[in-house]
GROMACS .gro file of C-alpha atoms in nm:
model
  474
    1MET     CA    1   6.741  11.165  11.094
    2SER     CA    2   7.055  10.969  11.003
    3THR     CA    3   7.084  10.850  10.644
    4SER     CA    4   7.367  10.608  10.718
    5THR     CA    5   7.316  10.238  10.652
    6PRO     CA    6   7.431   9.951  10.872
    7ALA     CA    7   7.703   9.874  10.616
    8SER     CA    8   7.830  10.232  10.613
    9ARG     CA    9   7.830  10.244  10.994
   10VAL     CA   10   8.041   9.928  10.999
   11ALA     CA   11   8.280  10.079  10.744
   12SER     CA   12   8.307  10.394  10.956
   13ARG     CA   13   8.401  10.184  11.258
   14VAL     CA   14   8.664  10.002  11.053
   15ALA     CA   15   8.795  10.336  10.925
   16GLU     CA   16   8.838  10.456  11.282
   17LYS     CA   17   9.036  10.141  11.353
   18ALA     CA   18   9.260  10.203  11.050
   19GLU     CA   19   9.322  10.561  11.154
   20ALA     CA   20   9.413  10.450  11.505
   21SER     CA   21   9.641  10.174  11.371
   22ALA     CA   22   9.841  10.391  11.134
   23ARG     CA   23  10.099  10.511  11.384
   24ALA     CA   24  10.165  10.159  11.510
   25SER     CA   25  10.250  10.059  11.152
   26PHE     CA   26  10.548  10.298  11.141
   27ALA     CA   27  10.767  10.039  11.315
   28ARG     CA   28  10.671   9.775  11.061
   29LEU     CA   29  10.747  10.016  10.776
   30GLY     CA   30  11.086  10.085  10.931
   31ARG     CA   31  11.155   9.714  10.961
   32TYR     CA   32  11.088   9.665  10.590
   33LEU     CA   33  11.299   9.964  10.484
   34ALA     CA   34  11.592   9.836  10.688
   35PHE     CA   35  11.633   9.549  10.442
   36ALA     CA   36  11.754   9.808  10.185
   37PRO     CA   37  11.604   9.600   9.900
   38ILE     CA   38  11.782   9.779   9.613
   39SER     CA   39  11.688   9.577   9.306
   40SER     CA   40  11.944   9.745   9.079
   41ASP     CA   41  12.236   9.636   9.299
   42PRO     CA   42  12.334   9.268   9.253
   43SER     CA   43  12.497   9.271   9.596
   44ARG     CA   44  12.155   9.343   9.749
   45ALA     CA   45  11.976   9.052   9.578
   46SER     CA   46  11.973   8.850   9.898
   47SER     CA   47  11.811   9.143  10.080
   48VAL     CA   48  11.535   9.160   9.820
   49ARG     CA   49  11.468   8.790   9.868
   50GLU     CA   50  11.484   8.806  10.245
   51LEU     CA   51  11.228   9.084  10.247
   52ALA     CA   52  11.004   8.886  10.009
   53GLU     CA   53  11.012   8.590  10.247
   54THR     CA   54  10.942   8.817  10.544
   55LEU     CA   55  10.645   8.974  10.367
   56ALA     CA   56  10.497   8.634  10.284
   57LYS     CA   57  10.510   8.542  10.654
   58ASP     CA   58  10.365   8.878  10.760
   59LEU     CA   59  10.078   8.853  10.511
   60THR     CA   60   9.990   8.513  10.653
   61SER     CA   61   9.996   8.659  11.003
   62ALA     CA   62   9.770   8.942  10.884
   63GLY     CA   63   9.502   8.689  10.791
   64LEU     CA   64   9.556   8.649  10.420
   65SER     CA   65   9.580   8.301  10.270
   66ARG     CA   66   9.814   8.141  10.016
   67ALA     CA   67  10.085   8.395  10.096
   68ARG     CA   68  10.381   8.284   9.889
   69VAL     CA   69  10.701   8.393   9.718
   70LEU     CA   70  10.679   8.367   9.339
   71ASP     CA   71  10.992   8.288   9.138
   72LEU     CA   72  11.096   8.250   8.775
   73PRO     CA   73  11.345   7.961   8.796
   74ASN     CA   74  11.433   7.987   8.427
   75VAL     CA   75  11.518   8.359   8.441
   76PRO     CA   76  11.864   8.410   8.595
   77GLY     CA   77  11.881   8.705   8.830
   78ALA     CA   78  11.507   8.767   8.843
   79HIS     CA   79  11.390   8.906   9.176
   80PRO     CA   80  11.079   8.747   9.330
   81CYS     CA   81  10.723   8.868   9.368
   82VAL     CA   82  10.500   8.806   9.670
   83ALA     CA   83  10.135   8.706   9.636
   84ALA     CA   84   9.853   8.652   9.886
   85GLU     CA   85   9.474   8.655   9.882
   86TRP     CA   86   9.150   8.645  10.077
   87LEU     CA   87   8.849   8.514   9.882
   88GLY     CA   88   8.606   8.470  10.168
   89ALA     CA   89   8.353   8.721  10.034
   90GLY     CA   90   8.237   8.461   9.783
   91PRO     CA   91   8.184   8.450   9.406
   92SER     CA   92   7.906   8.711   9.405
   93LYS     CA   93   8.150   8.977   9.526
   94PRO     CA   94   8.424   9.129   9.310
   95THR     CA   95   8.790   9.035   9.348
   96VAL     CA   96   9.019   9.336   9.377
   97LEU     CA   97   9.389   9.303   9.299
   98ILE     CA   98   9.617   9.538   9.492
   99TYR     CA   99   9.956   9.584   9.326
  100GLY     CA  100  10.261   9.741   9.488
  101HIS     CA  101  10.637   9.700   9.487
  102PHE     CA  102  10.880   9.643   9.770
  103ASP     CA  103  11.212   9.718   9.599
  104VAL     CA  104  11.370  10.063   9.630
  105GLN     CA  105  11.603  10.298   9.449
  106PRO     CA  106  11.976  10.315   9.538
  107VAL     CA  107  12.106  10.590   9.766
  108ALA     CA  108  12.478  10.586   9.681
  109GLY     CA  109  12.612  10.935   9.621
  110GLU     CA  110  12.304  11.108   9.764
  111ALA     CA  111  12.330  11.361  10.046
  112TRP     CA  112  12.070  11.245  10.297
  113ASP     CA  113  11.994  11.442  10.613
  114THR     CA  114  11.875  11.123  10.786
  115PRO     CA  115  11.986  10.758  10.764
  116PRO     CA  116  11.828  10.651  10.432
  117HIS     CA  117  11.733  10.299  10.536
  118GLU     CA  118  11.576  10.397  10.867
  119ILE     CA  119  11.240  10.559  10.937
  120VAL     CA  120  11.280  10.907  11.086
  121GLU     CA  121  10.974  11.112  11.181
  122LYS     CA  122  11.021  11.485  11.137
  123GLY     CA  123  10.782  11.770  11.068
  124GLY     CA  124  10.481  11.548  11.012
  125ARG     CA  125  10.664  11.332  10.759
  126LEU     CA  126  10.838  10.993  10.760
  127TYR     CA  127  11.181  10.998  10.596
  128GLY     CA  128  11.346  10.692  10.444
  129ARG     CA  129  11.418  10.534  10.106
  130GLY     CA  130  11.099  10.363   9.995
  131ALA     CA  131  10.876  10.521  10.262
  132ALA     CA  132  10.640  10.656   9.996
  133ASP     CA  133  10.773  10.481   9.685
  134ASP     CA  134  10.620  10.235   9.735
  135MET     CA  135  10.608  10.062  10.072
  136GLY     CA  136  10.379  10.319  10.228
  137GLY     CA  137  10.148  10.284   9.930
  138TRP     CA  138  10.072   9.914   9.967
  139LEU     CA  139  10.111   9.915  10.346
  140SER     CA  140   9.818  10.158  10.359
  141HIS     CA  141   9.612   9.880  10.200
  142LEU     CA  142   9.739   9.621  10.445
  143ILE     CA  143   9.632   9.848  10.734
  144ALA     CA  144   9.284   9.868  10.579
  145ILE     CA  145   9.268   9.489  10.537
  146GLU     CA  146   9.382   9.424  10.893
  147SER     CA  147   9.131   9.675  11.026
  148TRP     CA  148   8.846   9.496  10.851
  149PHE     CA  149   8.963   9.165  10.995
  150SER     CA  150   9.000   9.314  11.342
  151GLU     CA  151   8.657   9.478  11.354
  152VAL     CA  152   8.445   9.248  11.138
  153GLY     CA  153   8.644   8.930  11.082
  154SER     CA  154   8.607   8.954  10.705
  155LEU     CA  155   8.631   9.186  10.405
  156PRO     CA  156   8.341   9.325  10.199
  157CYS     CA  157   8.509   9.211   9.877
  158ASN     CA  158   8.763   8.951   9.773
  159VAL     CA  159   9.122   9.074   9.772
  160LYS     CA  160   9.447   8.966   9.610
  161LEU     CA  161   9.780   9.129   9.689
  162LEU     CA  162  10.071   9.121   9.443
  163LEU     CA  163  10.400   9.282   9.546
  164GLU     CA  164  10.678   9.310   9.289
  165GLY     CA  165  11.052   9.313   9.358
  166GLU     CA  166  11.168   9.468   9.029
  167GLU     CA  167  10.965   9.783   8.970
  168GLU     CA  168  11.258  10.016   9.028
  169ILE     CA  169  11.450   9.848   8.745
  170GLY     CA  170  11.160   9.879   8.501
  171SER     CA  171  10.964   9.559   8.579
  172PRO     CA  172  11.163   9.355   8.323
  173ASN     CA  173  11.002   9.026   8.425
  174LEU     CA  174  10.655   9.129   8.535
  175GLU     CA  175  10.490   9.003   8.218
  176ALA     CA  176  10.669   8.671   8.263
  177PHE     CA  177  10.521   8.653   8.614
  178MET     CA  178  10.178   8.725   8.466
  179ASP     CA  179  10.227   8.435   8.223
  180ALA     CA  180  10.365   8.196   8.485
  181TYR     CA  181  10.117   8.280   8.762
  182PRO     CA  182   9.792   8.396   8.598
  183ASP     CA  183   9.586   8.307   8.904
  184ALA     CA  184   9.782   8.557   9.114
  185PHE     CA  185   9.665   8.838   8.883
  186ALA     CA  186   9.309   8.725   8.804
  187ALA     CA  187   9.067   8.991   8.931
  188ASP     CA  188   8.763   9.202   8.849
  189ALA     CA  189   8.921   9.537   8.937
  190MET     CA  190   9.276   9.650   9.010
  191VAL     CA  191   9.420   9.909   9.245
  192LEU     CA  192   9.776   9.997   9.152
  193THR     CA  193   9.968  10.187   9.418
  194ASP     CA  194  10.287  10.391   9.357
  195CYS     CA  195  10.117  10.708   9.231
  196GLU     CA  196  10.092  11.069   9.338
  197ASN     CA  197   9.849  11.309   9.499
  198PRO     CA  198   9.857  11.672   9.380
  199SER     CA  199   9.890  11.796   9.738
  200THR     CA  200   9.865  11.673  10.094
  201GLU     CA  201   9.504  11.799  10.102
  202ILE     CA  202   9.387  11.694   9.755
  203PRO     CA  203   9.388  11.325   9.657
  204GLY     CA  204   9.462  11.207   9.306
  205LEU     CA  205   9.377  10.913   9.082
  206THR     CA  206   9.629  10.881   8.800
  207VAL     CA  207   9.486  10.855   8.449
  208SER     CA  208   9.788  10.926   8.227
  209LEU     CA  209  10.161  10.866   8.211
  210ARG     CA  210  10.431  10.985   7.979
  211GLY     CA  211  10.637  10.717   7.809
  212LEU     CA  212  11.015  10.693   7.786
  213LEU     CA  213  11.254  10.692   7.490
  214GLU     CA  214  11.632  10.703   7.525
  215VAL     CA  215  11.879  10.756   7.240
  216GLU     CA  216  12.251  10.809   7.201
  217VAL     CA  217  12.349  11.081   6.954
  218GLU     CA  218  12.705  11.074   6.820
  219VAL     CA  219  12.864  11.343   6.605
  220ALA     CA  220  13.191  11.248   6.431
  221SER     CA  221  13.429  11.458   6.222
  222ALA     CA  222  13.772  11.294   6.193
  223LYS     CA  223  13.974  10.975   6.216
  224SER     CA  224  14.159  11.095   6.525
  225ASP     CA  225  14.181  11.384   6.772
  226VAL     CA  226  14.376  11.683   6.641
  227HIS     CA  227  14.560  11.978   6.798
  228SER     CA  228  14.315  12.258   6.876
  229GLY     CA  229  14.582  12.527   6.834
  230LEU     CA  230  14.664  12.411   6.482
  231TRP     CA  231  14.312  12.330   6.361
  232GLY     CA  232  14.073  12.538   6.572
  233ASN     CA  233  13.861  12.774   6.352
  234VAL     CA  234  13.962  12.560   6.051
  235VAL     CA  235  13.781  12.228   6.108
  236PRO     CA  236  13.451  12.163   6.286
  237ASP     CA  237  13.445  12.062   6.652
  238PRO     CA  238  13.206  11.767   6.707
  239ALA     CA  239  13.142  11.869   7.067
  240ILE     CA  240  13.023  12.216   6.970
  241THR     CA  241  12.821  12.076   6.682
  242LEU     CA  242  12.656  11.826   6.919
  243ILE     CA  243  12.554  12.107   7.154
  244SER     CA  244  12.415  12.304   6.861
  245LEU     CA  245  12.213  12.009   6.734
  246ILE     CA  246  12.065  11.926   7.073
  247SER     CA  247  11.963  12.288   7.119
  248ARG     CA  248  11.740  12.250   6.812
  249LEU     CA  249  11.514  12.020   7.010
  250VAL     CA  250  11.411  12.283   7.265
  251ASP     CA  251  11.264  12.632   7.274
  252GLY     CA  252  11.404  12.934   7.453
  253ASP     CA  253  11.277  12.803   7.787
  254GLY     CA  254  11.455  12.471   7.739
  255ARG     CA  255  11.133  12.280   7.675
  256MET     CA  256  11.104  12.017   7.403
  257LYS     CA  257  10.945  12.185   7.101
  258LEU     CA  258  10.907  11.876   6.883
  259GLY     CA  259  10.600  11.655   6.904
  260ARG     CA  260  10.390  11.884   7.119
  261ARG     CA  261  10.031  11.771   7.157
  262PRO     CA  262   9.712  11.977   7.140
  263ILE     CA  263   9.555  12.022   7.484
  264ASP     CA  264   9.180  11.985   7.519
  265PRO     CA  265   9.043  12.321   7.643
  266VAL     CA  266   8.815  12.152   7.897
  267TRP     CA  267   9.107  11.952   8.037
  268LEU     CA  268   9.326  12.263   8.043
  269ALA     CA  269   9.063  12.455   8.240
  270SER     CA  270   9.031  12.171   8.491
  271SER     CA  271   9.410  12.148   8.529
  272ARG     CA  272   9.409  12.495   8.681
  273ASP     CA  273   9.266  12.331   8.993
  274VAL     CA  274   9.586  12.131   9.038
  275PRO     CA  275   9.786  12.317   9.305
  276LEU     CA  276  10.119  12.322   9.122
  277THR     CA  277  10.191  12.676   9.236
  278PRO     CA  278  10.537  12.830   9.193
  279GLU     CA  279  10.605  12.763   9.561
  280VAL     CA  280  10.500  12.398   9.533
  281VAL     CA  281  10.727  12.362   9.230
  282ARG     CA  282  11.015  12.532   9.412
  283VAL     CA  283  10.988  12.302   9.712
  284GLY     CA  284  10.915  11.982   9.522
  285ALA     CA  285  11.193  12.037   9.264
  286ARG     CA  286  11.442  12.156   9.528
  287LEU     CA  287  11.506  12.481   9.338
  288ARG     CA  288  11.751  12.739   9.467
  289ASP     CA  289  11.590  13.055   9.603
  290GLU     CA  290  11.700  13.262   9.304
  291VAL     CA  291  11.571  13.015   9.042
  292ALA     CA  292  11.214  13.049   8.912
  293PRO     CA  293  10.996  12.777   8.757
  294LEU     CA  294  10.956  12.796   8.381
  295PRO     CA  295  10.684  13.033   8.255
  296ASP     CA  296  10.343  12.885   8.174
  297ARG     CA  297  10.324  13.022   7.815
  298GLY     CA  298   9.947  12.980   7.797
  299LEU     CA  299   9.935  12.630   7.945
  300THR     CA  300   9.956  12.516   8.308
  301PRO     CA  301  10.236  12.343   8.499
  302ALA     CA  302  10.020  12.030   8.500
  303ALA     CA  303   9.983  12.043   8.121
  304TRP     CA  304  10.357  12.082   8.071
  305ALA     CA  305  10.446  11.811   8.321
  306TRP     CA  306  10.182  11.553   8.226
  307ARG     CA  307  10.070  11.608   7.867
  308GLN     CA  308  10.372  11.730   7.666
  309PRO     CA  309  10.700  11.562   7.563
  310ALA     CA  310  11.024  11.658   7.736
  311VAL     CA  311  11.397  11.596   7.690
  312THR     CA  312  11.686  11.560   7.934
  313ILE     CA  313  12.059  11.508   7.871
  314LEU     CA  314  12.160  11.200   8.069
  315SER     CA  315  12.532  11.190   7.992
  316THR     CA  316  12.797  11.301   7.745
  317THR     CA  317  13.141  11.187   7.637
  318PHE     CA  318  13.286  11.531   7.695
  319PRO     CA  319  13.616  11.498   7.886
  320ALA     CA  320  13.572  11.483   8.261
  321PRO     CA  321  13.770  11.720   8.486
  322GLY     CA  322  14.127  11.601   8.503
  323THR     CA  323  14.122  11.444   8.155
  324GLU     CA  324  14.130  11.763   7.951
  325LYS     CA  325  14.370  11.818   7.663
  326ASN     CA  326  14.408  12.089   7.402
  327ALA     CA  327  14.254  11.889   7.122
  328ILE     CA  328  13.950  11.879   6.900
  329ARG     CA  329  13.804  11.538   6.966
  330LYS     CA  330  13.725  11.320   6.669
  331ALA     CA  331  13.374  11.253   6.800
  332ALA     CA  332  13.134  11.348   7.078
  333SER     CA  333  12.814  11.188   7.194
  334ALA     CA  334  12.530  11.237   7.439
  335LYS     CA  335  12.255  11.016   7.572
  336LEU     CA  336  11.914  11.179   7.572
  337SER     CA  337  11.609  11.079   7.772
  338MET     CA  338  11.279  11.182   7.619
  339ARG     CA  339  10.936  11.165   7.782
  340ILE     CA  340  10.666  11.064   7.535
  341ALA     CA  341  10.335  11.250   7.567
  342PRO     CA  342  10.022  11.046   7.647
  343GLY     CA  343   9.872  10.919   7.322
  344GLN     CA  344  10.204  10.962   7.142
  345THR     CA  345  10.409  10.665   7.025
  346LYS     CA  346  10.781  10.610   7.058
  347GLY     CA  347  10.810  10.583   6.680
  348GLU     CA  348  10.644  10.919   6.622
  349LEU     CA  349  10.877  11.104   6.856
  350LEU     CA  350  11.189  10.922   6.740
  351GLU     CA  351  11.114  11.010   6.377
  352LEU     CA  352  11.072  11.379   6.459
  353VAL     CA  353  11.387  11.397   6.669
  354SER     CA  354  11.599  11.203   6.419
  355ALA     CA  355  11.493  11.424   6.131
  356GLU     CA  356  11.576  11.740   6.325
  357LEU     CA  357  11.918  11.618   6.441
  358ARG     CA  358  12.016  11.511   6.089
  359ARG     CA  359  11.889  11.825   5.914
  360ASP     CA  360  12.156  12.053   5.763
  361VAL     CA  361  12.438  11.933   5.986
  362PRO     CA  362  12.720  12.194   5.982
  363GLY     CA  363  13.027  12.083   5.789
  364GLY     CA  364  12.867  11.755   5.686
  365LEU     CA  365  12.961  11.582   6.012
  366THR     CA  366  12.830  11.230   6.057
  367VAL     CA  367  12.535  11.200   6.297
  368THR     CA  368  12.453  10.855   6.433
  369ILE     CA  369  12.138  10.802   6.643
  370THR     CA  370  12.112  10.476   6.838
  371GLU     CA  371  11.801  10.385   7.030
  372GLN     CA  372  11.876  10.256   7.380
  373SER     CA  373  11.711   9.965   7.558
  374ALA     CA  374  11.536  10.177   7.823
  375ALA     CA  375  11.185  10.244   7.694
  376SER     CA  376  10.823  10.239   7.799
  377SER     CA  377  10.495  10.331   7.634
  378SER     CA  378  10.283  10.628   7.728
  379TRP     CA  379   9.943  10.561   7.881
  380ASP     CA  380   9.615  10.750   7.857
  381TYR     CA  381   9.305  10.626   8.034
  382GLU     CA  382   8.942  10.727   8.066
  383ALA     CA  383   8.851  10.665   8.429
  384LYS     CA  384   8.476  10.620   8.410
  385GLY     CA  385   8.225  10.365   8.538
  386PRO     CA  386   8.094  10.223   8.865
  387ALA     CA  387   8.437  10.139   9.009
  388PHE     CA  388   8.559  10.497   8.972
  389GLU     CA  389   8.235  10.634   9.113
  390ALA     CA  390   8.298  10.402   9.409
  391ALA     CA  391   8.652  10.542   9.443
  392ASP     CA  392   8.515  10.897   9.441
  393ARG     CA  393   8.274  10.812   9.724
  394ALA     CA  394   8.547  10.635   9.923
  395TYR     CA  395   8.791  10.924   9.895
  396THR     CA  396   8.522  11.178   9.979
  397LYS     CA  397   8.463  10.994  10.307
  398ALA     CA  398   8.835  10.991  10.391
  399TRP     CA  399   8.968  11.314  10.242
  400GLY     CA  400   8.653  11.528  10.236
  401ARG     CA  401   8.659  11.546   9.857
  402ALA     CA  402   8.677  11.326   9.550
  403PRO     CA  403   9.019  11.273   9.391
  404ILE     CA  404   9.134  11.484   9.099
  405ARG     CA  405   9.217  11.291   8.782
  406VAL     CA  406   9.589  11.356   8.746
  407GLY     CA  407   9.878  11.258   8.526
  408ILE     CA  408  10.233  11.162   8.604
  409GLY     CA  409  10.518  11.307   8.405
  410GLY     CA  410  10.733  11.003   8.470
  411SER     CA  411  10.721  10.663   8.307
  412ILE     CA  412  10.603  10.357   8.500
  413PRO     CA  413  10.639  10.046   8.284
  414PHE     CA  414  10.414   9.830   8.502
  415VAL     CA  415  10.118  10.065   8.443
  416SER     CA  416  10.144  10.036   8.066
  417LEU     CA  417  10.176   9.660   8.102
  418PHE     CA  418   9.866   9.633   8.321
  419GLY     CA  419   9.684   9.858   8.076
  420LYS     CA  420   9.776   9.629   7.789
  421ARG     CA  421   9.706   9.299   7.963
  422PHE     CA  422   9.393   9.401   8.156
  423SER     CA  423   9.243   9.674   7.940
  424ARG     CA  424   8.884   9.563   8.008
  425LEU     CA  425   8.921   9.601   8.386
  426PRO     CA  426   8.893   9.916   8.598
  427LEU     CA  427   9.248  10.025   8.682
  428MET     CA  428   9.258  10.260   8.981
  429LEU     CA  429   9.598  10.417   9.043
  430ASN     CA  430   9.645  10.565   9.389
  431GLY     CA  431   9.931  10.610   9.631
  432VAL     CA  432  10.083  10.814   9.912
  433ILE     CA  433  10.329  11.030   9.716
  434ASP     CA  434  10.288  11.410   9.722
  435PRO     CA  435  10.487  11.695   9.564
  436GLU     CA  436  10.729  11.710   9.859
  437THR     CA  437  10.805  11.336   9.862
  438GLY     CA  438  11.125  11.356   9.657
  439ALA     CA  439  11.099  11.000   9.525
  440HIS     CA  440  11.424  10.872   9.367
  441GLY     CA  441  11.623  11.145   9.538
  442PRO     CA  442  11.777  11.221   9.877
  443ASN     CA  443  11.546  11.269  10.175
  444GLU     CA  444  11.252  11.082  10.027
  445SER     CA  445  10.957  11.121  10.263
  446MET     CA  446  10.589  11.045  10.313
  447ASP     CA  447  10.337  11.283  10.466
  448ILE     CA  448  10.180  11.110  10.766
  449GLY     CA  449   9.841  11.271  10.705
  450VAL     CA  450   9.836  11.145  10.346
  451TYR     CA  451   9.925  10.796  10.466
  452VAL     CA  452   9.645  10.791  10.722
  453LYS     CA  453   9.382  10.934  10.486
  454THR     CA  454   9.480  10.687  10.215
  455ALA     CA  455   9.446  10.393  10.455
  456VAL     CA  456   9.100  10.519  10.554
  457ALA     CA  457   9.006  10.568  10.188
  458ASN     CA  458   9.110  10.209  10.120
  459VAL     CA  459   8.876  10.088  10.397
  460HIS     CA  460   8.584  10.263  10.229
  461LEU     CA  461   8.698  10.159   9.882
  462TYR     CA  462   8.666   9.790   9.967
  463GLU     CA  463   8.317   9.851  10.107
  464GLU     CA  464   8.210  10.053   9.802
  465LEU     CA  465   8.349   9.801   9.553
  466GLY     CA  466   8.197   9.511   9.744
  467ALA     CA  467   7.859   9.682   9.734
  468LEU     CA  468   7.873   9.678   9.353
  469GLY     CA  469   7.857   9.300   9.372
  470GLU     CA  470   7.804   9.125   9.042
  471THR     CA  471   7.819   9.458   8.856
  472LEU     CA  472   8.196   9.418   8.864
  473VAL     CA  473   8.226   9.040   8.859
  474GLY     CA  474   8.356   8.921   8.522
   0.00000   0.00000   0.00000
């Protein structure tokens, strides 16, 4: 005897429509990527706007209402957002905001195997800048929406869509958009795309992010450069001292040793289910064959990547090739990027790092630490309640299993902002990225199977959230 309900049978029919429609959407995805909407490049500003206007028209054609381009006239250089909605389910049904971004990272200087601003299908994946980060993420929702309209003529919940044009430059004006257009963001639950799945077979819902802190460290010794033959071994070299000081921040594996956080044993045990195997790490991180991932040292790759601080050298003032001279430079500096562990504040980590870099400096050299403008808060979230139970059911129908609660080692400013502004709402972070995606690097790609399963999961998610009715309505 079948236990399915009429509503679930309808959702299954819509899911079949979404699965069948996925391949036809590749051409639309390619059309969007061809705009090359690189938000960090002022020369591409017109492309960002042209795509925003195109999206507003396409959302209207898809059946959404009030599709419009949002601007901040008083903010010079601000890229637009795009908003649309469908509120036909009525006030007794929840309103779900779907957030995504349509701008992309630059490709200059990257060695792509395919044209970066074209969709190329190869080996079960779609290659192109922005395919997964993040156009495929929100397009998977649009496929779900269109499939509901096609099969039923309506949605089981109210939906708002908000697409940002500045995420890849840190969402500098997103809060201003929230202030200027509060109605575009008003919702009972939020689904934020642009996040990762632990594998192509295991879905993920993101519940933590590391924050970002950048500093410039300068070490100075003299009023001018001096001859290295005359003064080498007699006076300190700021460049060597800088290297020595930075090495204090890391252990023998090169991992940040300051500010490490205790890991809950239950969480650590569950993180062993995350398939970050040495081979997955090798492929995802593009390691050479002879290079091994760092040893676990009693934790897991997931714990190191998601729950602990990290440090990277972004740049130095060491002479570039062709500018060398036999001299001890009067000063040397480096810019450091540090990932802040979930639950850790920028101030806590900065205090630890500053104290270590200024401790017992050889020769009494002057150490100056300057915080840079790039920064974002860490984020730690407890994903519990009816909306997340609904997401588990939806993903089980599409993927055959509930999503793992995962973290992201990177920093996504918009997530922290949504968490601050809408802390009382369920925030569900999904996406179509997987360990082989290579976001922000050459040959970015999206697994076609992940894309299809996510679109199907979105179909069921709307049905599950709609069934909660006034439970979610604020």
